[in-house]
XYZ file of N, CA and C in Angstrom:
597
model
N 10.943 21.918 -0.870
C 10.642 20.781 -1.784
C 11.281 19.518 -1.296
N 10.498 18.461 -1.406
C 11.034 17.097 -0.992
C 12.011 16.590 -1.911
N 13.040 15.970 -1.329
C 14.069 15.384 -2.225
C 13.763 13.963 -2.548
N 14.108 13.540 -3.714
C 13.898 12.152 -4.123
C 15.150 11.407 -3.946
N 15.171 10.487 -3.021
C 16.406 9.701 -2.679
C 16.434 8.386 -3.418
N 15.376 8.073 -4.203
C 15.408 6.840 -4.931
C 16.113 6.978 -6.259
N 16.816 5.962 -6.664
C 17.501 6.008 -7.911
C 16.505 5.675 -9.087
N 16.953 5.808 -10.338
C 16.008 5.610 -11.434
C 15.424 4.123 -11.436
N 16.231 3.141 -11.087
C 15.822 1.724 -11.061
C 14.728 1.524 -10.070
N 14.900 2.118 -8.868
C 13.899 1.924 -7.740
C 12.574 2.715 -8.203
N 12.688 3.841 -8.794
C 11.499 4.622 -9.237
C 10.727 3.814 -10.246
N 11.474 3.219 -11.221
C 10.849 2.386 -12.175
C 10.090 1.196 -11.565
N 10.642 0.626 -10.508
C 10.049 -0.528 -9.848
C 8.694 -0.064 -9.138
N 8.824 1.084 -8.521
C 7.598 1.618 -7.816
C 6.518 1.951 -8.765
N 6.872 2.423 -9.925
C 5.792 2.778 -10.928
C 5.154 1.501 -11.467
N 5.759 0.368 -11.342
C 5.078 -0.896 -11.850
C 4.238 -1.492 -10.724
N 4.262 -0.917 -9.501
C 3.454 -1.365 -8.442
C 2.096 -0.798 -8.440
N 1.067 -1.565 -8.038
C -0.257 -1.059 -7.957
C -0.926 -1.718 -6.741
N -2.082 -1.188 -6.379
C -2.723 -1.672 -5.115
C -3.776 -2.717 -5.404
N -3.727 -3.815 -4.746
C -4.692 -4.918 -4.766
C -5.347 -4.844 -3.395
N -6.457 -5.582 -3.291
C -7.254 -5.547 -2.069
C -7.756 -6.947 -1.726
N -7.670 -7.283 -0.496
C -8.198 -8.662 -0.046
C -9.259 -8.386 0.974
N -10.397 -9.104 0.879
C -11.464 -9.041 1.841
C -11.771 -10.428 2.352
N -11.761 -10.561 3.676
C -12.020 -11.751 4.369
C -13.283 -11.622 5.274
N -14.249 -12.519 5.146
C -15.458 -12.425 5.977
C -15.221 -13.326 7.206
N -15.219 -12.578 8.381
C -15.065 -13.276 9.659
C -16.362 -13.889 10.167
N -17.386 -13.052 10.114
C -18.751 -13.512 10.539
C -19.774 -12.954 9.645
N -20.876 -13.679 9.381
C -21.994 -13.294 8.570
C -21.707 -13.548 7.007
N -22.264 -12.693 6.239
C -22.186 -12.839 4.836
C -22.082 -11.471 4.166
N -21.322 -11.409 3.062
C -21.029 -10.091 2.398
C -21.212 -10.296 0.896
N -21.921 -9.398 0.248
C -22.047 -9.445 -1.200
C -20.822 -8.691 -1.755
N -20.187 -9.244 -2.749
C -19.101 -8.565 -3.452
C -19.423 -8.485 -4.964
N -19.542 -7.346 -5.410
C -19.921 -7.140 -6.878
C -18.623 -6.640 -7.551
N -18.146 -7.391 -8.542
C -16.961 -7.053 -9.318
C -17.144 -7.652 -10.750
N -16.831 -6.890 -11.708
C -16.834 -7.319 -13.132
C -18.261 -7.884 -13.445
N -19.315 -7.251 -12.937
C -20.653 -7.630 -13.261
C -21.147 -8.895 -12.593
N -20.395 -9.417 -11.652
C -20.734 -10.619 -10.944
C -20.954 -10.359 -9.504
N -22.056 -10.922 -8.957
C -22.369 -10.778 -7.508
C -22.011 -12.050 -6.824
N -20.899 -11.939 -6.050
C -20.466 -13.153 -5.284
C -20.953 -13.013 -3.876
N -21.455 -14.048 -3.259
C -21.853 -14.069 -1.864
C -20.740 -14.707 -1.033
N -19.986 -13.858 -0.274
C -18.935 -14.338 0.588
C -19.558 -14.693 1.910
N -19.354 -15.980 2.272
C -19.813 -16.437 3.611
C -18.706 -16.454 4.554
N -18.988 -16.765 5.840
C -18.007 -16.811 6.866
C -16.881 -17.697 6.407
N -15.618 -17.154 6.503
C -14.437 -17.931 6.146
C -14.033 -17.838 4.733
N -14.808 -17.094 3.891
C -14.509 -16.841 2.487
C -13.608 -15.665 2.342
N -12.905 -15.596 1.201
C -12.042 -14.480 0.922
C -12.106 -14.211 -0.530
N -11.910 -12.931 -0.874
C -11.856 -12.530 -2.275
C -10.675 -11.538 -2.397
N -9.971 -11.553 -3.566
C -8.954 -10.621 -3.853
C -9.316 -9.847 -5.101
N -9.207 -8.515 -5.002
C -9.486 -7.669 -6.173
C -8.168 -7.201 -6.718
N -7.993 -7.335 -8.039
C -6.766 -6.965 -8.704
C -6.629 -5.439 -8.750
N -5.396 -4.994 -9.084
C -5.178 -3.485 -9.127
C -6.114 -2.884 -10.191
N -6.795 -1.854 -9.819
C -7.648 -1.140 -10.743
C -9.006 -1.853 -10.988
N -9.284 -2.942 -10.340
C -10.550 -3.661 -10.531
C -11.668 -3.037 -9.751
N -12.668 -2.473 -10.473
C -13.779 -1.854 -9.762
C -14.568 -2.903 -9.032
N -14.980 -2.533 -7.815
C -15.770 -3.455 -7.033
C -16.579 -2.678 -5.935
N -17.561 -3.271 -5.456
C -18.333 -2.698 -4.323
C -18.831 -3.861 -3.453
N -19.194 -3.538 -2.212
C -19.574 -4.587 -1.268
C -20.767 -4.058 -0.550
N -21.718 -4.962 -0.224
C -22.861 -4.599 0.648
C -23.206 -5.844 1.409
N -23.992 -5.568 2.450
C -24.426 -6.699 3.318
C -25.956 -6.520 3.581
N -26.706 -7.620 3.614
C -28.082 -7.561 4.017
C -28.291 -7.539 5.517
N -27.354 -8.095 6.201
C -27.445 -8.228 7.661
C -26.054 -7.884 8.207
N -25.920 -7.612 9.580
C -24.642 -7.276 10.163
C -23.566 -8.331 9.739
N -22.422 -7.804 9.467
C -21.310 -8.642 9.032
C -19.990 -8.123 9.636
N -19.044 -9.009 9.883
C -17.723 -8.645 10.364
C -16.764 -9.156 9.314
N -15.943 -8.192 8.722
C -14.955 -8.584 7.763
C -13.704 -7.756 7.851
N -12.687 -8.188 7.287
C -11.319 -7.476 7.293
C -10.992 -7.167 5.852
N -10.590 -5.956 5.534
C -10.103 -5.620 4.208
C -8.687 -5.131 4.403
N -7.761 -5.664 3.525
C -6.354 -5.326 3.569
C -5.955 -4.889 2.164
N -5.481 -3.717 2.027
C -4.935 -3.250 0.740
C -3.426 -3.428 0.800
N -2.931 -3.859 -0.337
C -1.448 -4.094 -0.459
C -0.993 -3.837 -1.844
N 0.292 -3.456 -1.889
C 0.871 -3.169 -3.253
C 1.443 -4.442 -3.864
N 1.221 -4.511 -5.161
C 1.736 -5.687 -5.958
C 2.343 -5.164 -7.225
N 3.219 -5.929 -7.764
C 3.801 -5.553 -9.083
C 2.815 -5.869 -10.141
N 2.869 -5.173 -11.277
C 1.905 -5.445 -12.341
C 1.857 -6.846 -12.854
N 3.074 -7.453 -12.789
C 3.187 -8.830 -13.260
C 3.028 -9.926 -12.200
N 2.459 -9.478 -11.064
C 2.336 -10.385 -9.957
C 1.450 -11.621 -10.224
N 1.811 -12.790 -9.771
C 0.948 -13.964 -9.974
C -0.383 -13.844 -9.158
N -0.493 -12.865 -8.258
C -1.744 -12.684 -7.510
C -2.938 -12.447 -8.439
N -2.704 -11.985 -9.570
C -3.768 -11.723 -10.544
C -4.589 -12.948 -10.844
N -3.909 -14.159 -10.701
C -4.620 -15.398 -10.912
C -5.706 -15.659 -9.902
N -5.585 -14.969 -8.734
C -6.594 -15.242 -7.610
C -7.711 -14.152 -7.697
N -7.511 -13.147 -8.487
C -8.454 -11.968 -8.422
C -9.881 -12.305 -8.919
N -10.850 -11.740 -8.170
C -12.261 -11.799 -8.605
C -12.963 -13.040 -8.324
N -12.368 -13.953 -7.523
C -13.067 -15.184 -7.265
C -13.228 -15.368 -5.727
N -14.332 -16.097 -5.412
C -14.519 -16.392 -3.984
C -13.660 -17.617 -3.661
N -12.755 -17.404 -2.685
C -11.783 -18.465 -2.309
C -12.193 -18.982 -0.919
N -12.422 -20.320 -0.850
C -12.704 -20.934 0.396
C -11.349 -21.366 0.980
N -11.081 -20.922 2.195
C -9.732 -21.071 2.776
C -9.588 -22.479 3.410
N -8.354 -22.964 3.395
C -7.980 -24.180 4.047
C -7.841 -23.859 5.612
N -7.707 -24.844 6.425
C -7.494 -24.637 7.883
C -6.236 -23.779 8.139
N -5.200 -24.033 7.418
C -3.914 -23.285 7.529
C -4.128 -21.842 7.201
N -4.823 -21.631 6.073
C -5.053 -20.272 5.580
C -5.955 -19.543 6.543
N -6.958 -20.195 7.047
C -7.842 -19.584 8.044
C -7.076 -19.177 9.322
N -6.133 -20.014 9.770
C -5.350 -19.729 10.894
C -4.515 -18.448 10.651
N -3.993 -18.311 9.499
C -3.214 -17.104 9.173
C -4.107 -15.883 9.206
N -5.345 -15.946 8.685
C -6.230 -14.863 8.741
C -6.656 -14.522 10.208
N -6.818 -15.550 11.007
C -7.127 -15.335 12.419
C -5.968 -14.587 13.121
N -4.735 -14.967 12.736
C -3.604 -14.197 13.407
C -3.657 -12.760 12.913
N -4.005 -12.479 11.660
C -4.078 -11.104 11.252
C -5.189 -10.341 11.977
N -6.328 -10.973 12.214
C -7.386 -10.345 12.927
C -7.012 -10.022 14.380
N -6.198 -10.868 14.971
C -5.811 -10.717 16.379
C -4.661 -9.720 16.569
N -4.030 -9.378 15.459
C -2.867 -8.476 15.490
C -3.284 -7.110 16.107
N -2.555 -6.631 17.078
C -2.828 -5.289 17.682
C -2.052 -4.259 16.909
N -2.793 -3.314 16.294
C -2.108 -2.347 15.466
C -1.114 -1.469 16.217
N -1.417 -1.345 17.514
C -0.469 -0.485 18.383
C 0.791 -1.212 18.849
N 0.762 -2.525 18.664
C 1.951 -3.328 19.191
C 3.213 -3.041 18.356
N 4.327 -3.265 19.009
C 5.567 -3.101 18.306
C 5.693 -4.054 17.192
N 6.119 -3.646 16.029
C 6.321 -4.498 14.873
C 5.024 -5.006 14.294
N 3.914 -4.365 14.607
C 2.615 -4.841 14.091
C 2.601 -4.821 12.560
N 3.104 -3.773 11.937
C 3.062 -3.672 10.513
C 3.888 -4.866 9.945
N 5.064 -5.101 10.461
C 5.889 -6.186 9.956
C 5.194 -7.528 10.074
N 4.555 -7.686 11.202
C 3.868 -8.953 11.443
C 2.742 -9.138 10.448
N 1.904 -8.115 10.207
C 0.844 -8.169 9.207
C 1.377 -8.435 7.855
N 2.460 -7.769 7.503
C 3.008 -7.993 6.138
C 3.506 -9.426 5.948
N 4.121 -9.965 6.997
C 4.627 -11.378 6.968
C 3.469 -12.326 6.861
N 2.364 -12.089 7.666
C 1.253 -13.027 7.568
C 0.571 -12.901 6.205
N 0.467 -11.737 5.688
C -0.108 -11.566 4.361
C 0.710 -12.275 3.257
N 2.000 -12.135 3.358
C 2.853 -12.832 2.426
C 2.697 -14.368 2.499
N 2.666 -14.888 3.711
C 2.417 -16.344 3.943
C 1.096 -16.772 3.330
N 0.046 -15.984 3.584
C -1.224 -16.325 3.080
C -1.292 -16.306 1.556
N -0.713 -15.325 0.912
C -0.673 -15.227 -0.517
C 0.172 -16.392 -1.098
N 1.267 -16.701 -0.541
C 2.116 -17.845 -0.984
C 1.284 -19.081 -0.905
N 0.575 -19.301 0.229
C -0.179 -20.557 0.357
C -1.286 -20.630 -0.630
N -1.988 -19.509 -0.857
C -3.076 -19.488 -1.815
C -2.551 -19.737 -3.223
N -1.485 -19.197 -3.570
C -0.835 -19.456 -4.947
C -0.385 -20.868 -5.082
N 0.222 -21.444 -4.025
C 0.652 -22.883 -4.088
C -0.544 -23.796 -4.334
N -1.667 -23.466 -3.536
C -2.903 -24.252 -3.674
C -3.463 -24.076 -5.082
N -3.449 -22.869 -5.611
C -3.930 -22.541 -6.938
C -3.204 -23.390 -8.049
N -1.889 -23.517 -7.812
C -1.012 -24.246 -8.769
C -1.283 -25.760 -8.655
N -1.498 -26.244 -7.479
C -1.717 -27.683 -7.227
C -3.097 -28.155 -7.686
N -4.100 -27.266 -7.538
C -5.443 -27.668 -7.772
C -6.034 -26.846 -9.092
N -6.858 -27.497 -9.879
C -7.402 -26.794 -10.980
C -8.223 -25.607 -10.541
N -8.378 -24.638 -11.391
C -9.089 -23.414 -11.084
C -10.577 -23.706 -11.008
N -11.215 -23.308 -9.933
C -12.636 -23.464 -9.731
C -13.314 -22.225 -10.278
N -14.458 -22.334 -10.973
C -15.179 -21.161 -11.446
C -15.674 -20.335 -10.196
N -15.883 -19.072 -10.451
C -16.439 -18.216 -9.444
C -17.800 -18.727 -8.962
N -18.109 -18.463 -7.648
C -19.385 -18.932 -7.180
C -20.355 -17.759 -7.263
N -21.116 -17.607 -8.372
C -21.990 -16.499 -8.486
C -23.257 -16.716 -7.588
N -23.883 -15.619 -7.269
C -25.122 -15.651 -6.512
C -26.275 -15.922 -7.458
N -26.991 -17.048 -7.366
C -28.075 -17.415 -8.306
C -29.125 -16.273 -8.212
N -29.760 -16.033 -9.399
C -30.796 -15.028 -9.501
C -31.990 -15.268 -8.490
N -32.394 -16.517 -8.367
C -33.536 -16.817 -7.495
C -33.168 -16.534 -6.041
N -31.924 -16.873 -5.614
C -31.471 -16.555 -4.299
C -31.513 -15.092 -4.015
N -31.050 -14.292 -5.028
C -30.990 -12.865 -4.878
C -32.474 -12.306 -4.796
N -33.355 -12.841 -5.604
C -34.757 -12.435 -5.558
C -35.353 -12.762 -4.193
N -35.055 -13.893 -3.642
C -35.568 -14.313 -2.317
C -35.036 -13.440 -1.219
N -33.798 -13.002 -1.335
C -33.170 -12.065 -0.361
C -33.928 -10.745 -0.387
N -34.214 -10.283 -1.574
C -34.930 -9.049 -1.746
C -36.311 -9.111 -1.064
N -37.047 -10.249 -1.262
C -38.319 -10.476 -0.632
C -38.184 -10.446 0.922
N -37.200 -11.195 1.370
C -37.000 -11.146 2.842
C -36.669 -9.823 3.387
N -35.894 -9.032 2.638
C -35.653 -7.612 3.044
C -36.979 -6.787 3.111
N -37.793 -6.978 2.080
C -39.130 -6.279 2.076
C -39.994 -6.675 3.260
N -39.941 -8.026 3.558
C -40.725 -8.588 4.679
C -40.273 -8.063 6.019
N -38.918 -7.942 6.132
C -38.336 -7.419 7.375
C -38.723 -5.892 7.569
N -38.727 -5.192 6.465
C -39.097 -3.792 6.525
C -40.612 -3.658 6.957
N -41.430 -4.549 6.426
C -42.882 -4.519 6.748
C -43.037 -4.857 8.247
N -42.253 -5.872 8.723
C -42.348 -6.227 10.159
C -41.963 -5.026 10.985
N -40.805 -4.384 10.648
C -40.340 -3.217 11.407
C -41.317 -2.039 11.362
N -42.022 -1.831 10.233
C -42.934 -0.743 10.091
C -44.177 -0.993 10.950
N -44.468 -2.277 11.216
C -45.653 -2.605 11.969
C -45.346 -3.143 13.333
N -44.152 -2.696 13.854
C -43.804 -3.125 15.250
C -44.787 -2.661 16.180
N -45.226 -3.536 17.118
C -46.238 -3.189 18.144
C -47.607 -3.555 17.756
N -47.825 -3.805 16.449
C -49.156 -4.210 15.957
C -49.140 -5.725 15.757
N -50.320 -6.356 15.901
C -50.469 -7.751 15.649
C -50.460 -8.001 14.171
N -49.505 -8.783 13.659
C -49.380 -9.052 12.224
C -49.409 -10.502 12.027
N -50.380 -10.990 11.239
C -50.515 -12.410 10.977
C -49.567 -12.806 9.839
N -49.242 -14.106 9.788
C -48.402 -14.559 8.591
C -49.105 -14.381 7.313
N -50.398 -14.492 7.312
C -51.153 -14.277 6.055
C -50.998 -12.866 5.604
N -51.163 -11.868 6.531
C -50.993 -10.481 6.179
C -49.590 -10.214 5.692
N -48.611 -10.768 6.333
C -47.221 -10.604 5.973
C -46.929 -11.181 4.556
N -47.388 -12.371 4.262
C -47.266 -13.025 2.960
C -47.939 -12.104 1.884
N -49.159 -11.707 2.203
C -49.943 -10.891 1.277
C -49.280 -9.547 0.915
N -48.489 -9.022 1.874
C -47.847 -7.776 1.635
C -46.866 -7.780 0.504
N -46.285 -8.977 0.157
C -45.380 -9.102 -0.902
C -45.945 -10.156 -2.002
N -47.222 -10.420 -1.815
C -47.924 -11.257 -2.872
C -47.309 -12.682 -2.998
N -47.099 -13.319 -1.874
C -46.676 -14.734 -1.906
C -47.550 -15.563 -0.957
N -47.422 -16.906 -1.042
C -48.175 -17.734 -0.164
C -47.497 -17.898 1.219
N -48.161 -18.343 2.199
C -47.565 -18.505 3.473
C -46.543 -19.674 3.492
N -46.814 -20.661 2.604
C -45.835 -21.798 2.428
C -44.510 -21.288 1.949
N -44.584 -20.394 0.860
C -43.356 -19.781 0.319
C -42.694 -18.891 1.371
N -43.504 -18.192 2.137
C -42.987 -17.324 3.165
C -42.140 -18.158 4.153
N -42.611 -19.294 4.588
C -41.917 -20.148 5.499
C -40.597 -20.576 4.817
N -40.656 -20.976 3.570
C -39.500 -21.487 2.888
C -38.396 -20.496 2.787
N -38.705 -19.247 2.360
C -37.637 -18.234 2.207
C -37.072 -17.759 3.555
N -37.883 -17.738 4.588
C -37.358 -17.436 5.890
C -36.341 -18.478 6.393
N -36.701 -19.736 6.159
C -35.782 -20.814 6.559
C -34.529 -20.788 5.725
N -34.710 -20.615 4.426
C -33.454 -20.570 3.501
C -32.582 -19.383 3.843
N -33.200 -18.180 3.955
C -32.363 -16.958 4.101
C -31.992 -16.637 5.529
N -32.832 -16.986 6.467
C -32.530 -16.547 7.845
C -32.358 -17.719 8.812
N -32.553 -18.904 8.313
C -32.439 -20.066 9.228
C -33.479 -20.046 10.369
N -34.586 -19.513 10.202
C -35.668 -19.480 11.206
C -37.003 -19.310 10.528
N -38.074 -19.590 11.231
C -39.421 -19.457 10.697
C -39.854 -18.031 10.796
N -40.845 -17.605 9.970
C -41.348 -16.235 10.156
C -41.905 -15.932 11.494
N -42.570 -16.920 12.111
C -43.079 -16.776 13.476
C -41.999 -16.515 14.489
N -40.889 -17.216 14.359
C -39.735 -17.023 15.265
C -39.164 -15.612 15.094
N -39.105 -15.167 13.806
C -38.591 -13.826 13.560
C -39.511 -12.748 14.229
N -40.850 -12.925 13.955
C -41.817 -12.021 14.576
C -41.680 -11.960 16.064
N -41.526 -13.146 16.679
C -41.371 -13.176 18.207
C -40.064 -12.533 18.622
N -39.014 -12.638 17.854
C -37.759 -12.061 18.135
C -37.880 -10.539 18.016
């Protein structure tokens, strides 16, 4: 049997700790669904999930992101940051970059990551105190609907790879006009449907 070397005071402190999670998007975009809200995290954005906060993440396209789980006390001020899309300052982004570059096999890597995380959280909390709270940046319903359409269009293009597919046929496959087809490809993918087909 394992022995417990912690005294009652230390055990009480550990019981008040819980796990929070931080997700930072390095490249691309990531959907974060928490508390019934779909946030779109873009490159350089960060979100913190509080202890016990249910959440899920998904991406429409390839994305590179870092997730860090860390223990916090139940009364931690980090709860003020939970569930919101946070746009990082240059200093905060530099701290995240250092975390991304940290070699897990290097000596003192854990200590370095913990220090960088503490500095980042302190900076975020200081900024939160100095600036009024911004509301969460929800994903508008129209944008979400357009993303679904683009996903369907991409699936249609993939299913017809090797066949000649006109823009009219593509637009008709999801019951939209070619004008709208152009608009949603430019909005969602930063390219025209023709460019995507050629690619």
